[in-house]
Rosetta silent file (secondary structure, phi, psi, omega in degrees, C-alpha in Angstrom):
SEQUENCE: MPVKCCFYRSPTTEAMTWSENMDTLLANQAGLDAFRTFLKSEFSEENVEFWLACEDFKKTTNAEKIASKAKMIYSEFIEADAPKEINIDFSTRDLISKNIAEPTVKCFDEAQKLIYSLMAKDSFPRFLKSEIYKKLVNRQQVANHKKWLPFL
SCORE:     score description
SCORE:     0.000 S_00000001
   1 L     0.000  126.016 -179.354    0.000    0.000    0.000 S_00000001
   2 L   -67.585  144.005  178.773    1.520    3.353   -1.015 S_00000001
   3 L   -88.133  126.388  177.811    2.168    5.797    1.771 S_00000001
   4 L   -91.794  128.015  177.379    0.418    9.103    1.312 S_00000001
   5 L  -100.338  127.769  179.172    2.363   12.068    2.492 S_00000001
   6 L  -141.259  155.734  179.479    0.350   15.010    3.538 S_00000001
   7 L   -92.136  115.515 -179.961    0.901   18.230    5.411 S_00000001
   8 L   -94.355  128.843  174.959   -1.118   18.218    8.595 S_00000001
   9 L  -108.528  128.495  175.523   -2.083   21.545   10.049 S_00000001
  10 L   -69.508  161.161  177.992   -3.136   21.680   13.642 S_00000001
  11 H   -55.767  -36.172  178.672   -6.270   23.707   14.391 S_00000001
  12 H   -64.691  -47.942  178.912   -4.060   26.480   15.778 S_00000001
  13 H   -60.171  -41.670 -179.808   -1.957   26.565   12.653 S_00000001
  14 H   -59.049  -50.786 -179.925   -5.131   26.492   10.576 S_00000001
  15 H   -62.168  -36.568  179.900   -6.646   29.491   12.364 S_00000001
  16 H   -70.295  -29.897  179.117   -3.363   31.336   12.134 S_00000001
  17 H   -68.336  -21.343  178.286   -3.149   30.719    8.373 S_00000001
  18 L   -60.000  -25.597 -178.776   -6.378   32.692    7.962 S_00000001
  19 L   -75.823  -11.971 -179.255   -4.299   35.795    8.612 S_00000001
  20 L   -60.304  -49.716  176.768   -2.205   35.103    5.473 S_00000001
  21 L  -167.268  167.026 -175.344   -4.877   36.516    3.166 S_00000001
  22 H   -68.879  -30.873  178.455   -8.600   36.736    2.759 S_00000001
  23 H   -61.038  -41.419  178.187   -8.729   33.943    0.161 S_00000001
  24 H   -61.254  -43.410  178.743   -7.321   31.504    2.721 S_00000001
  25 H   -62.697  -49.190 -175.792   -9.961   32.614    5.211 S_00000001
  26 H   -69.276  -24.063 -179.311  -12.859   32.387    2.742 S_00000001
  27 H   -81.617  -12.064 -177.368  -11.756   28.953    1.491 S_00000001
  28 L  -106.296  122.808 -175.299  -11.904   27.467    4.998 S_00000001
  29 H   -59.236  -43.024  179.182  -15.389   26.742    6.387 S_00000001
  30 H   -65.679  -38.676  177.343  -14.392   27.390   10.006 S_00000001
  31 H   -64.993  -44.469  178.333  -12.644   30.597    8.947 S_00000001
  32 H   -61.252  -42.534  178.626  -15.641   31.698    6.914 S_00000001
  33 H   -61.736  -43.688  179.693  -17.953   30.974    9.869 S_00000001
  34 H   -65.674  -41.837  179.147  -15.764   33.020   12.219 S_00000001
  35 H   -63.517  -41.223  178.551  -15.553   35.893    9.702 S_00000001
  36 H   -64.274  -40.976  177.460  -19.345   35.865    9.267 S_00000001
  37 H   -59.842  -44.553  178.154  -19.813   35.969   13.055 S_00000001
  38 H   -61.609  -47.302 -178.828  -17.492   38.958   13.195 S_00000001
  39 H   -62.993  -37.190  176.961  -19.292   40.734   10.330 S_00000001
  40 H   -62.480  -38.861  179.519  -22.655   40.101   11.999 S_00000001
  41 H   -65.460  -21.783  178.637  -21.316   41.725   15.164 S_00000001
  42 L  -102.906    5.497 -179.265  -20.501   44.785   13.026 S_00000001
  43 L    57.580   40.784  178.447  -23.792   44.678   11.125 S_00000001
  44 L  -135.849   30.105 -178.144  -21.998   44.221    7.791 S_00000001
  45 L   -70.073  -13.873  179.809  -22.578   40.551    6.963 S_00000001
  46 H   -60.457  -29.809 -179.343  -24.278   41.528    3.689 S_00000001
  47 H   -63.711  -51.384 -179.350  -20.851   41.911    2.088 S_00000001
  48 H   -70.435  -33.427  177.379  -19.734   38.319    2.606 S_00000001
  49 H   -64.553  -41.092  176.366  -23.244   37.035    1.882 S_00000001
  50 H   -63.830  -45.826 -179.245  -23.216   38.881   -1.454 S_00000001
  51 H   -58.990  -45.155  179.000  -19.728   37.580   -2.253 S_00000001
  52 H   -64.824  -41.343  178.160  -20.821   33.994   -1.481 S_00000001
  53 H   -61.050  -39.259  177.723  -24.026   34.395   -3.529 S_00000001
  54 H   -66.756  -40.872  178.044  -21.894   35.570   -6.479 S_00000001
  55 H   -60.777  -43.569  177.494  -19.526   32.615   -6.107 S_00000001
  56 H   -65.312  -44.474 -178.452  -22.493   30.250   -6.202 S_00000001
  57 H   -58.470  -41.425 -177.509  -24.082   32.176   -9.095 S_00000001
  58 H   -64.561  -18.345  179.087  -20.928   31.881  -11.246 S_00000001
  59 L   -88.062   -5.250 -176.968  -21.212   28.069  -11.079 S_00000001
  60 L   -74.363  133.147 -179.085  -24.737   28.146  -12.562 S_00000001
  61 L  -114.200  -28.123 -178.491  -25.013   26.689  -16.062 S_00000001
  62 L   -75.002  127.080 -176.206  -28.762   26.479  -16.699 S_00000001
  63 H   -59.361  -40.215  179.177  -30.065   29.647  -18.437 S_00000001
  64 H   -65.609  -40.635  179.050  -33.336   29.665  -16.480 S_00000001
  65 H   -68.916  -34.675  176.607  -31.507   29.305  -13.173 S_00000001
  66 H   -58.952  -47.344 -179.057  -29.097   32.085  -14.185 S_00000001
  67 H   -62.801  -46.044 -176.885  -32.068   34.399  -14.716 S_00000001
  68 H   -70.185  -40.713  178.569  -33.832   33.466  -11.464 S_00000001
  69 H   -66.277  -38.701  179.794  -30.651   33.577   -9.341 S_00000001
  70 H   -61.937  -44.057  179.048  -29.654   36.919  -10.896 S_00000001
  71 H   -64.485  -37.781  178.579  -33.047   38.416  -10.002 S_00000001
  72 H   -65.274  -46.722  179.245  -32.770   37.041   -6.463 S_00000001
  73 H   -62.245  -43.756  179.972  -29.272   38.523   -6.000 S_00000001
  74 H   -60.240  -48.412 -176.983  -30.397   41.804   -7.513 S_00000001
  75 H   -71.457  -27.578 -178.319  -33.472   42.109   -5.284 S_00000001
  76 H   -85.027  -32.816 -171.398  -31.616   41.013   -2.155 S_00000001
  77 H  -123.959  -26.524 -167.805  -28.381   43.010   -2.528 S_00000001
  78 H  -102.344  -49.858 -173.055  -28.366   45.511   -5.416 S_00000001
  79 L   -61.976  155.760  179.899  -31.623   47.389   -5.895 S_00000001
  80 L   -56.997  134.871 -179.635  -32.294   50.511   -3.866 S_00000001
  81 L    63.656   25.885  174.799  -33.575   49.669   -0.383 S_00000001
  82 L   -62.552  150.886 -178.354  -32.791   45.952   -0.848 S_00000001
  83 L   -57.334  -33.138  179.943  -32.983   44.022    2.455 S_00000001
  84 L  -125.467   46.121 -174.241  -29.207   43.431    2.397 S_00000001
  85 L   -56.605  127.657  177.940  -28.172   46.328    0.158 S_00000001
  86 L   -89.811  158.798 -177.647  -24.434   46.450   -0.452 S_00000001
  87 L   -94.324   96.112  176.658  -22.485   49.673   -0.716 S_00000001
  88 L  -127.627  160.899 -177.672  -21.408   50.054   -4.353 S_00000001
  89 L   -71.627  161.691 -176.328  -21.018   53.112   -6.554 S_00000001
  90 H   -59.449  -43.465 -175.485  -23.814   54.412   -8.780 S_00000001
  91 H   -64.448  -38.041  178.081  -22.188   53.438  -12.087 S_00000001
  92 H   -67.852  -44.324  178.730  -21.733   49.788  -11.018 S_00000001
  93 H   -62.517  -42.417 -179.290  -25.299   49.615   -9.684 S_00000001
  94 H   -64.472  -42.265  179.055  -26.605   51.264  -12.874 S_00000001
  95 H   -61.694  -44.796  178.138  -24.701   48.827  -15.110 S_00000001
  96 H   -62.756  -43.288 -179.939  -26.131   45.834  -13.223 S_00000001
  97 H   -58.842  -37.184  179.142  -29.623   47.336  -13.408 S_00000001
  98 H   -73.503  -35.164 -175.576  -29.303   47.598  -17.201 S_00000001
  99 H   -86.883  -10.093 -174.124  -27.899   44.075  -17.597 S_00000001
 100 L   -68.625  -22.501  178.745  -30.335   42.293  -15.279 S_00000001
 101 L   -63.511  -36.446  176.805  -32.936   41.928  -18.054 S_00000001
 102 L  -131.568   74.680 -172.490  -30.596   39.496  -19.834 S_00000001
 103 L   -73.003  150.658  170.764  -28.175   38.371  -17.141 S_00000001
 104 L  -122.186  170.021 -179.799  -24.985   36.392  -17.644 S_00000001
 105 L   -67.653   -8.511  178.954  -22.838   34.703  -14.986 S_00000001
 106 L   -99.846    1.613 -171.903  -20.533   37.737  -15.223 S_00000001
 107 L   -66.295  -19.754  179.479  -23.196   40.392  -14.539 S_00000001
 108 L  -106.432    4.656 -174.528  -22.157   40.833  -10.876 S_00000001
 109 H   -55.038  -47.036 -178.666  -18.379   40.576  -11.393 S_00000001
 110 H   -62.675  -45.425  179.406  -17.627   44.290  -10.959 S_00000001
 111 H   -64.008  -39.699  179.636  -19.743   44.577   -7.833 S_00000001
 112 H   -63.951  -40.897  177.632  -18.204   41.397   -6.438 S_00000001
 113 H   -62.306  -42.209  179.112  -14.695   42.782   -7.034 S_00000001
 114 H   -62.247  -45.252 -178.959  -15.634   46.017   -5.258 S_00000001
 115 H   -67.381  -40.161  176.819  -17.080   44.174   -2.270 S_00000001
 116 H   -60.004  -46.696 -179.721  -14.093   41.809   -2.095 S_00000001
 117 H   -61.100  -42.619  177.469  -11.757   44.797   -2.140 S_00000001
 118 H   -60.430  -46.443  179.551  -13.789   46.512    0.581 S_00000001
 119 H   -64.558  -42.404 -177.325  -13.669   43.403    2.776 S_00000001
 120 H   -65.375  -37.666 -176.633   -9.935   42.870    2.117 S_00000001
 121 H   -86.999  -24.970 -172.211   -8.999   46.462    2.946 S_00000001
 122 H  -117.886  -65.092 -174.038  -11.440   47.105    5.764 S_00000001
 123 H   -67.543  -44.125 -176.278  -13.275   44.154    7.343 S_00000001
 124 H   -60.396  -49.868  177.674  -10.491   41.548    7.094 S_00000001
 125 H   -60.651  -36.738  177.936   -7.825   43.590    8.973 S_00000001
 126 H   -68.066  -36.768  176.574  -10.392   44.432   11.676 S_00000001
 127 H   -59.283  -44.854 -178.201  -11.337   40.747   11.922 S_00000001
 128 H   -64.831  -22.534  177.884   -7.690   39.810   12.550 S_00000001
 129 H   -96.309   -4.363 -173.825   -7.590   42.340   15.423 S_00000001
 130 L   -75.139  158.465  174.912  -10.973   41.297   16.794 S_00000001
 131 H   -65.089  -34.382  179.609  -11.647   39.470   20.028 S_00000001
 132 H   -57.345  -49.377 -179.013  -13.478   36.787   18.030 S_00000001
 133 H   -68.722  -46.254 -178.440  -10.302   35.895   16.112 S_00000001
 134 H   -60.485  -43.196  179.587   -7.957   36.284   19.095 S_00000001
 135 H   -64.980  -39.135  179.099  -10.121   34.081   21.317 S_00000001
 136 H   -62.935  -47.837  178.675  -10.352   31.434   18.618 S_00000001
 137 H   -63.295  -45.547  179.854   -6.578   31.312   18.145 S_00000001
 138 H   -62.217  -43.348 -179.922   -5.949   31.348   21.926 S_00000001
 139 H   -62.332  -41.026  179.835   -8.521   28.608   22.552 S_00000001
 140 H   -70.763  -34.178  176.935   -6.938   26.439   19.873 S_00000001
 141 H   -65.188  -42.517  178.587   -3.446   27.106   21.245 S_00000001
 142 H   -62.281  -45.377  178.969   -4.563   26.016   24.731 S_00000001
 143 H   -61.668  -39.219  179.013   -6.163   22.871   23.305 S_00000001
 144 H   -65.394  -43.382  179.303   -2.989   22.131   21.356 S_00000001
 145 H   -63.263  -40.200 -179.856   -0.789   22.535   24.436 S_00000001
 146 H   -66.358  -32.339  178.337   -3.022   20.196   26.432 S_00000001
 147 H   -65.577  -40.235 -177.592   -2.778   17.605   23.680 S_00000001
 148 H   -87.552  -25.780 -179.648    1.021   17.695   23.850 S_00000001
 149 L  -127.373   76.055 -171.153    1.256   18.348   27.581 S_00000001
 150 L   -64.716  -14.439 -179.576   -1.653   16.394   29.106 S_00000001
 151 L   -79.086   -5.958 -179.998   -0.544   17.122   32.674 S_00000001
 152 L   -73.055    0.000    0.000   -1.540   20.821   32.291 S_00000001
């Protein structure tokens, strides 16, 4: 039987890798959950929810589903007074409004880039300084030490 070599990351190492960049954080379910908790505490979870909705939308292949998902994203995040309205500039919002009649999987790309950039420059650095992140890393470090030093 061939031996599989793999790089094992402890939970502490895993949580600490989230600080490398936002892509690492968003690609990890536990990291994403912690980031969402943080954003909810700041009343700005609509940004990550929009980003996730766009990621899901881009995987859509059926034309009917593209149209229905696009309308759902538009009504939930883009249109004026949407329940989870994201903060994007007028020209981006206007372009989406014009393209929503015949949507493609790329119709939200500009808005998604803007929101990603906003999260990367603003929310992500605050998350890394937050008590939520610090407590998570500390809790995992304590658990790791107890695993290696069971007499503690």
